[in-house]
Amino acid sequence: MADDAMKTDVQLPVATDLKKPRPKKAPELPILERRNWLIHLHYIRKDYETCKAVIKEQLHETQGMCEYAVYVQALIMRLEGKIQQSLELFQSCAILNPKSSDNLKQVARSLFLLGKHKAAIEVYNEAARLNQKDWEISHNLGVCYIYTKDFKSAEEQLNLALQLNKHDLTYMMLGKIHLLQGDTETAIDVYKSAVEFSPENTELLTTLGLLYMQVSDVYRLSGEHLAISCLKRANYLSAILAAGSMMQTHGDYDVAMNKYRVAAYSVPESPPLWNNIGMCFFGKKKYVAAISCLKRANYLSPFDWKILYNLGLVHLTMQQYASAFHFLSAAINLRPRMSELYMLLAVALTNLDDADNARRSYEQALQLDESKLLVNLNFAVFLYNQGDKKAALLQFQEMERKVNTQVDNNSNTEFDPEPEADVSSAPSPPTVDPGEPEDEDEVEETAELKEKKSKPKAAAE
Amino acid sequence: MSSGSQELKDTSVASSKWLDAHYDPVANLYTFSSCIALSDLHGDGENKLVVGDLGTGVCNMKLKVYRGTGLLSESTLLDLPTGLVSFLMDLHEPRTPAIAVASGPFIYVYKNLRPYFKFTLPSLEVNPLEQDVWSQAKEDMIDPMTLKEMLEGLRDKAEIPLSVRSLRFLMLEPQEMENFVLLHKEQPIRRQTVITCIGTLKKNMADEDAVSCLVIGTENGDVYILDPEAFTILYKMSLPSTPTLMDVTGQFDVEFRITVACRNGNIYILRRDSPKPKYCIELSSHPVALVRMGKNVVVGCTHETLHGYTQKGKKLWTAYLPAPVTTMALMDLPTRGFQAVLVGLANCEVHMYRDKNLVSSIKTPDVVTSICFGRYGREDGTLIMTTKGGGLIVKILKRTAVFDDRDSAPGPPIAQSIRLNVPKKTKLYVDQTLRERENAVAMHRAFQMDLSRLRLAAARAYVKALESSLTPMSASLTEPLKMNAVVQGLGPSFKLTLNIQNTAACRPVMNLAISFLYDENLYSMRTAFFKIPLLVPGLNYPIDTFVECLSDKGISDIIKVFVLREGKSAPLLTAHINMPVSEGLALN
């Protein structure tokens, strides 16, 4: 056989026996690192069971002197959640080879995972002395500094990491620091350069898009435009939701629906998604479908007050006041400090012939938030219908005063956005009785409902 | 091969792009993509499959050669094979390729499946101080203990690591040292490293059958290029880390490019005339497999991603995979001008990517650990895979198979046209809605009334429970107690365990007693009243007592437990224990 010839001229590395005295020739000693490649191969393929078996054998053969085997064993332990044990193993690696910055890096990483940020920083600094130009050390130092709330050092280290090598993760962290410090504009700049560096990272695109959305009050149109363009490129649930809700705000229900269909295909059980779909149907005046979707959202996330709020709103529109009352009171229980909820509850109560509680609810709403005009308006209508014209007049004047101050303060304030367009498509207004004397109130009421329903949606991201 | 493919034709996969030529689930192969090669070993125009099998991972390593569906030959390997390549080493006729198997510090070269040559890696530089120490030991100038101390001192400080011999010596027990020194002192000290990856590089011609050099990467981060005939080192380059995967292109005498993935998670690109890496790609996770497609490098990473890079290290694209990558291979069909990357995934699938687009996928019966695509037998488009369980799969690409890049097609995503699954509402729902619209006020009032009644009833029950101390937690502030009871046994005797706990922060509770109330016709208890010891806060006191069931009629009753305070008739706590039916017969 072919292999027989081979055997004669090669020493068997495995079969060496140290005990057997051989006068002439000493046995070949197996090399300590001979199975490192196999350990590495199994480790990166995530075949941890086989990997552990190979490591065990290798450590048995070398009596624990094989640095790489110990190193990988520690890595696997850390993945299994045994952080403390892995830390000890990494420390023993660092003893076997004190000159390796990798070992120190891993010691520091384990310390970091154990929440010992200060100790981790010290070890990282030590590792940085061994290896000056390692972005990983700088990046992780930066992250440690974030946890110790030393934002200045963190920023410094992360910028250093970016200088050494550009990574999406570093950009994310740097952006996060700026956001934590409330510096949205710098954060946007950071994310912008990050997106330039890696134009396909959906997470970066989404974050940038959402930031643009946040600042869209300042930039107004340009901001929203940019946000949409960013979000369109990112095929990502939160991005789709954000883009969809923006389109919904502009009344683009069909386009928003298209977006949601894509999202519903990949994530069929997302409560905010079904909430938004429900409100889309509401916008298209398909109330039964709206209720179905909202109820599914509520089933998926029963403690989300936004969904309950929207459910209450839709039921008010459907004149199902008893149901609306239940959804609204559930929402109030979850979110007791929101004036709009009390106002809607008051509307429901008015229709349920419970004038005393309706009045109390209006008073509560006013007490919680002074600035809401519509509470005053609805309250005035309610009081007028109750026959309390004096109090009604008082509320109406109060509202007028607020309108005037708002108009004075900010000339382009959208107190009553596109009322004409809304009148035609208005859902039947809940509070206004047939004998309502003022036609204008009806318009206000509808406009408010429209605006309100979009607000929780946008917040759902 | 072709006969095998006809035998195993499966009608159910007629629509698939592949013919199932052969599947042996118990081929007992433990190998990786680096240890598989297709080669025309005998120069007869029929390609054989050569596999370096790792055996059990400890022993039984084999070099196996398959022809068609059967094993042609099998020869023993001495150590774990790291890599296996087929290459033409000379211009002699007939042009039969040689097989090089890298294992440990050696390369075994086989020609015509016979051992032909063994190449040993050059030894590394030995620490001169270590050399000194051992030569002193050789002349018996120092005893083993001193030797040990000196070597330990060297290990901690030295720039050059110690040799295997010294490291082994340091592991020994004191009584074994003497023998070890005697045995080894005559030998020169050598420091060796092992081969971690191997590849081939055409010498001076780009032809299919040109002579190739061997390219090897070693554990200490060196890359050597070997002369194909003399096996001398033609060129040496060094890397900052240990190479794990390698891809070589070009010609040695003209220009070449070696792409090496390293254990530190980076990819280095080496070129002719530069002993150091020219470019470096830093990945965010470890590379699992590396394939060159045209001028680009495709890397599969542990974070379930597939990246495309230019040969200068610029990132082109990223694709996200549904499962971790196990292995990758290039699928090259020059006759059709088709190239794709085959990616083996841990979810028992093999995906085919062209750039970032998933072109096709194959389901496999097991997780694939190695893939090889090429000419097998006389069939050009053969896909060979081995599985984690040791199986061997051979598939042949149908000549009618067409791959189209469906992902790259512009337009809205398919999901956009899928109808939303909006829950339907029944007629009953609509009727109820109408009813609510008409009678909202009445419904609301009825509900509010019932709600108030419910609340009242609940409050009454609560007050009653508090008054009669029926709750499992005592309401009194001086004796905050908690109790639960467990009944064990099948009957007629039961063990009743009462767990009593003092929930006060620091005050112990004393002078407590327990009494039981039960139907004396049904149950008997040895002691129906006893005192309980001082209760230290926080501790759980299990108190056992035994109950005998007297009836054999299969009936059960409630036993009431009262925790009493001395001198007070109202109980602190009351528990009602629903006794289980006695399943054993009463003895009397």
mmCIF file of N, CA, C and O in Angstrom, chain B residues 386-438:
data_model
loop_
_atom_site.group_PDB
_atom_site.id
_atom_site.type_symbol
_atom_site.label_atom_id
_atom_site.label_comp_id
_atom_site.label_asym_id
_atom_site.label_seq_id
_atom_site.Cartn_x
_atom_site.Cartn_y
_atom_site.Cartn_z
ATOM 1 N N THR B 386 -20.261 17.803 1.473
ATOM 2 C CA THR B 386 -20.268 16.834 2.575
ATOM 3 C C THR B 386 -21.024 17.478 3.723
ATOM 4 O O THR B 386 -21.078 18.699 3.840
ATOM 5 N N THR B 387 -21.632 16.650 4.547
ATOM 6 C CA THR B 387 -22.482 17.184 5.605
ATOM 7 C C THR B 387 -21.854 16.953 6.961
ATOM 8 O O THR B 387 -20.895 16.200 7.110
ATOM 9 N N LYS B 388 -22.456 17.622 7.944
ATOM 10 C CA LYS B 388 -21.954 17.546 9.310
ATOM 11 C C LYS B 388 -22.004 16.111 9.833
ATOM 12 O O LYS B 388 -21.138 15.672 10.566
ATOM 13 N N GLY B 389 -23.037 15.384 9.443
ATOM 14 C CA GLY B 389 -23.168 14.000 9.882
ATOM 15 C C GLY B 389 -22.279 13.042 9.111
ATOM 16 O O GLY B 389 -22.323 11.846 9.357
ATOM 17 N N GLY B 390 -21.484 13.547 8.185
ATOM 18 C CA GLY B 390 -20.555 12.683 7.460
ATOM 19 C C GLY B 390 -21.069 12.224 6.118
ATOM 20 O O GLY B 390 -20.485 11.334 5.514
ATOM 21 N N GLY B 391 -22.164 12.798 5.643
ATOM 22 C CA GLY B 391 -22.729 12.373 4.366
ATOM 23 C C GLY B 391 -22.016 13.012 3.189
ATOM 24 O O GLY B 391 -21.333 14.023 3.314
ATOM 25 N N LEU B 392 -22.207 12.375 2.029
ATOM 26 C CA LEU B 392 -21.634 12.912 0.792
ATOM 27 C C LEU B 392 -22.773 13.090 -0.206
ATOM 28 O O LEU B 392 -23.550 12.167 -0.441
ATOM 29 N N ILE B 393 -22.891 14.296 -0.746
ATOM 30 C CA ILE B 393 -23.956 14.593 -1.699
ATOM 31 C C ILE B 393 -23.310 14.991 -3.017
ATOM 32 O O ILE B 393 -22.399 15.823 -3.021
ATOM 33 N N VAL B 394 -23.760 14.405 -4.085
ATOM 34 C CA VAL B 394 -23.286 14.818 -5.408
ATOM 35 C C VAL B 394 -24.500 15.217 -6.231
ATOM 36 O O VAL B 394 -25.456 14.456 -6.324
ATOM 37 N N LYS B 395 -24.473 16.414 -6.761
ATOM 38 C CA LYS B 395 -25.561 16.886 -7.610
ATOM 39 C C LYS B 395 -24.977 17.366 -8.925
ATOM 40 O O LYS B 395 -23.866 17.892 -8.952
ATOM 41 N N ILE B 396 -25.753 17.205 -9.970
ATOM 42 C CA ILE B 396 -25.296 17.665 -11.287
ATOM 43 C C ILE B 396 -26.229 18.759 -11.766
ATOM 44 O O ILE B 396 -27.456 18.624 -11.675
ATOM 45 N N LEU B 397 -25.641 19.818 -12.244
ATOM 46 C CA LEU B 397 -26.443 20.928 -12.758
ATOM 47 C C LEU B 397 -27.090 20.506 -14.079
ATOM 48 O O LEU B 397 -26.414 20.027 -14.982
ATOM 49 N N LYS B 398 -28.402 20.700 -14.172
ATOM 50 C CA LYS B 398 -29.091 20.359 -15.414
ATOM 51 C C LYS B 398 -28.636 21.296 -16.516
ATOM 52 O O LYS B 398 -28.417 22.486 -16.280
ATOM 53 N N ARG B 399 -28.580 20.736 -17.690
ATOM 54 C CA ARG B 399 -28.123 21.604 -18.799
ATOM 55 C C ARG B 399 -29.174 22.631 -19.145
ATOM 56 O O ARG B 399 -28.879 23.650 -19.749
ATOM 57 N N THR B 400 -30.430 22.337 -18.749
ATOM 58 C CA THR B 400 -31.502 23.276 -19.080
ATOM 59 C C THR B 400 -31.670 24.343 -17.999
ATOM 60 O O THR B 400 -32.463 25.262 -18.162
ATOM 61 N N ALA B 401 -30.939 24.189 -16.904
ATOM 62 C CA ALA B 401 -31.135 25.117 -15.789
ATOM 63 C C ALA B 401 -30.740 26.535 -16.187
ATOM 64 O O ALA B 401 -29.699 26.749 -16.800
ATOM 65 N N VAL B 402 -31.622 27.472 -15.844
ATOM 66 C CA VAL B 402 -31.334 28.884 -16.132
ATOM 67 C C VAL B 402 -31.439 29.647 -14.821
ATOM 68 O O VAL B 402 -32.366 29.429 -14.040
ATOM 69 N N PHE B 403 -30.478 30.485 -14.575
ATOM 70 C CA PHE B 403 -30.522 31.301 -13.362
ATOM 71 C C PHE B 403 -30.775 32.744 -13.760
ATOM 72 O O PHE B 403 -30.086 33.272 -14.628
ATOM 73 N N ASP B 404 -31.747 33.343 -13.149
ATOM 74 C CA ASP B 404 -31.969 34.759 -13.442
ATOM 75 C C ASP B 404 -31.878 35.557 -12.151
ATOM 76 O O ASP B 404 -32.253 35.081 -11.076
ATOM 77 N N ASP B 405 -31.382 36.742 -12.272
ATOM 78 C CA ASP B 405 -31.217 37.600 -11.094
ATOM 79 C C ASP B 405 -32.548 38.236 -10.776
ATOM 80 O O ASP B 405 -32.830 39.340 -11.197
ATOM 81 N N ARG B 406 -33.346 37.534 -10.012
ATOM 82 C CA ARG B 406 -34.679 38.118 -9.792
ATOM 83 C C ARG B 406 -34.641 39.297 -8.823
ATOM 84 O O ARG B 406 -35.443 40.182 -8.896
ATOM 85 N N ASP B 407 -33.667 39.252 -7.899
ATOM 86 C CA ASP B 407 -33.624 40.327 -6.907
ATOM 87 C C ASP B 407 -33.303 41.677 -7.528
ATOM 88 O O ASP B 407 -33.709 42.701 -7.019
ATOM 89 N N SER B 408 -32.537 41.624 -8.601
ATOM 90 C CA SER B 408 -32.065 42.893 -9.134
ATOM 91 C C SER B 408 -33.135 43.587 -9.964
ATOM 92 O O SER B 408 -32.962 44.716 -10.369
ATOM 93 N N ALA B 409 -34.238 42.892 -10.240
ATOM 94 C CA ALA B 409 -35.279 43.504 -11.052
ATOM 95 C C ALA B 409 -35.832 44.750 -10.362
ATOM 96 O O ALA B 409 -36.182 44.696 -9.183
ATOM 97 N N PRO B 410 -35.910 45.867 -11.084
ATOM 98 C CA PRO B 410 -36.433 47.074 -10.447
ATOM 99 C C PRO B 410 -37.942 46.973 -10.264
ATOM 100 O O PRO B 410 -38.600 46.130 -10.866
ATOM 101 N N GLY B 411 -38.488 47.870 -9.469
ATOM 102 C CA GLY B 411 -39.926 47.867 -9.244
ATOM 103 C C GLY B 411 -40.233 47.667 -7.773
ATOM 104 O O GLY B 411 -39.340 47.457 -6.960
ATOM 105 N N PRO B 412 -41.515 47.714 -7.445
ATOM 106 C CA PRO B 412 -41.872 47.597 -6.035
ATOM 107 C C PRO B 412 -41.628 46.168 -5.550
ATOM 108 O O PRO B 412 -41.681 45.219 -6.337
ATOM 109 N N PRO B 413 -41.341 46.015 -4.259
ATOM 110 C CA PRO B 413 -41.157 44.671 -3.725
ATOM 111 C C PRO B 413 -42.434 43.851 -3.865
ATOM 112 O O PRO B 413 -43.541 44.406 -3.907
ATOM 113 N N ILE B 414 -42.268 42.532 -3.958
ATOM 114 C CA ILE B 414 -43.412 41.651 -4.200
ATOM 115 C C ILE B 414 -44.446 41.783 -3.084
ATOM 116 O O ILE B 414 -45.644 41.736 -3.327
ATOM 117 N N ALA B 415 -43.925 41.965 -1.861
ATOM 118 C CA ALA B 415 -44.815 41.996 -0.707
ATOM 119 C C ALA B 415 -45.865 43.098 -0.834
ATOM 120 O O ALA B 415 -46.930 43.026 -0.227
ATOM 121 N N GLN B 416 -45.563 44.095 -1.648
ATOM 122 C CA GLN B 416 -46.469 45.232 -1.735
ATOM 123 C C GLN B 416 -47.821 44.839 -2.346
ATOM 124 O O GLN B 416 -48.837 45.448 -2.083
ATOM 125 N N SER B 417 -47.788 43.815 -3.175
ATOM 126 C CA SER B 417 -49.044 43.448 -3.833
ATOM 127 C C SER B 417 -49.798 42.354 -3.090
ATOM 128 O O SER B 417 -50.862 41.950 -3.514
ATOM 129 N N ILE B 418 -49.225 41.885 -1.991
ATOM 130 C CA ILE B 418 -49.937 40.865 -1.210
ATOM 131 C C ILE B 418 -51.025 41.535 -0.385
ATOM 132 O O ILE B 418 -50.786 42.552 0.269
ATOM 133 N N ARG B 419 -52.215 40.964 -0.443
ATOM 134 C CA ARG B 419 -53.330 41.587 0.258
ATOM 135 C C ARG B 419 -53.132 41.538 1.756
ATOM 136 O O ARG B 419 -52.602 40.564 2.288
ATOM 137 N N LEU B 420 -53.564 42.580 2.402
ATOM 138 C CA LEU B 420 -53.485 42.606 3.862
ATOM 139 C C LEU B 420 -54.515 41.647 4.437
ATOM 140 O O LEU B 420 -55.644 41.569 3.958
ATOM 141 N N ASN B 421 -54.100 40.951 5.454
ATOM 142 C CA ASN B 421 -55.013 40.023 6.103
ATOM 143 C C ASN B 421 -55.803 40.773 7.177
ATOM 144 O O ASN B 421 -55.486 40.716 8.352
ATOM 145 N N VAL B 422 -56.811 41.514 6.729
ATOM 146 C CA VAL B 422 -57.623 42.269 7.678
ATOM 147 C C VAL B 422 -58.692 41.338 8.239
ATOM 148 O O VAL B 422 -59.385 40.674 7.471
ATOM 149 N N PRO B 423 -58.799 41.270 9.566
ATOM 150 C CA PRO B 423 -59.803 40.374 10.140
ATOM 151 C C PRO B 423 -61.203 40.757 9.666
ATOM 152 O O PRO B 423 -61.551 41.935 9.619
ATOM 153 N N LYS B 424 -61.998 39.753 9.336
ATOM 154 C CA LYS B 424 -63.361 40.005 8.861
ATOM 155 C C LYS B 424 -64.301 40.150 10.067
ATOM 156 O O LYS B 424 -64.072 39.587 11.116
ATOM 157 N N LYS B 425 -65.344 40.917 9.841
ATOM 158 C CA LYS B 425 -66.346 41.050 10.903
ATOM 159 C C LYS B 425 -67.630 40.358 10.471
ATOM 160 O O LYS B 425 -68.017 40.421 9.304
ATOM 161 N N THR B 426 -68.291 39.745 11.425
ATOM 162 C CA THR B 426 -69.496 38.986 11.085
ATOM 163 C C THR B 426 -70.721 39.893 11.087
ATOM 164 O O THR B 426 -70.674 41.047 11.529
ATOM 165 N N LYS B 427 -71.817 39.332 10.624
ATOM 166 C CA LYS B 427 -73.073 40.080 10.624
ATOM 167 C C LYS B 427 -73.499 40.364 12.061
ATOM 168 O O LYS B 427 -74.019 41.428 12.368
ATOM 169 N N LEU B 428 -73.216 39.380 12.932
ATOM 170 C CA LEU B 428 -73.555 39.537 14.338
ATOM 171 C C LEU B 428 -72.902 40.808 14.894
ATOM 172 O O LEU B 428 -73.534 41.581 15.620
ATOM 173 N N TYR B 429 -71.647 41.015 14.496
ATOM 174 C CA TYR B 429 -70.944 42.189 14.974
ATOM 175 C C TYR B 429 -71.662 43.462 14.532
ATOM 176 O O TYR B 429 -71.858 44.386 15.319
ATOM 177 N N VAL B 430 -72.064 43.465 13.263
ATOM 178 C CA VAL B 430 -72.732 44.656 12.740
ATOM 179 C C VAL B 430 -74.051 44.886 13.483
ATOM 180 O O VAL B 430 -74.380 46.010 13.874
ATOM 181 N N ASP B 431 -74.765 43.787 13.716
ATOM 182 C CA ASP B 431 -76.036 43.906 14.449
ATOM 183 C C ASP B 431 -75.804 44.484 15.839
ATOM 184 O O ASP B 431 -76.540 45.371 16.297
ATOM 185 N N GLN B 432 -74.776 43.963 16.497
ATOM 186 C CA GLN B 432 -74.482 44.445 17.852
ATOM 187 C C GLN B 432 -74.107 45.924 17.829
ATOM 188 O O GLN B 432 -74.443 46.682 18.734
ATOM 189 N N THR B 433 -73.395 46.316 16.765
ATOM 190 C CA THR B 433 -73.024 47.716 16.642
ATOM 191 C C THR B 433 -74.274 48.586 16.545
ATOM 192 O O THR B 433 -74.394 49.625 17.207
ATOM 193 N N LEU B 434 -75.200 48.128 15.706
ATOM 194 C CA LEU B 434 -76.429 48.904 15.539
ATOM 195 C C LEU B 434 -77.203 48.974 16.859
ATOM 196 O O LEU B 434 -77.727 50.020 17.235
ATOM 197 N N ARG B 435 -77.232 47.839 17.560
ATOM 198 C CA ARG B 435 -77.936 47.813 18.837
ATOM 199 C C ARG B 435 -77.291 48.809 19.802
ATOM 200 O O ARG B 435 -77.958 49.542 20.510
ATOM 201 N N GLU B 436 -75.965 48.850 19.789
ATOM 202 C CA GLU B 436 -75.274 49.757 20.705
ATOM 203 C C GLU B 436 -75.598 51.207 20.348
ATOM 204 O O GLU B 436 -75.821 52.036 21.216
ATOM 205 N N ARG B 437 -75.650 51.484 19.044
ATOM 206 C CA ARG B 437 -75.954 52.857 18.632
ATOM 207 C C ARG B 437 -77.314 53.298 19.166
ATOM 208 O O ARG B 437 -77.482 54.431 19.596
ATOM 209 N N GLU B 438 -78.254 52.373 19.125
ATOM 210 C CA GLU B 438 -79.600 52.736 19.553
ATOM 211 C C GLU B 438 -79.710 52.818 21.073
ATOM 212 O O GLU B 438 -80.371 53.694 21.609
#
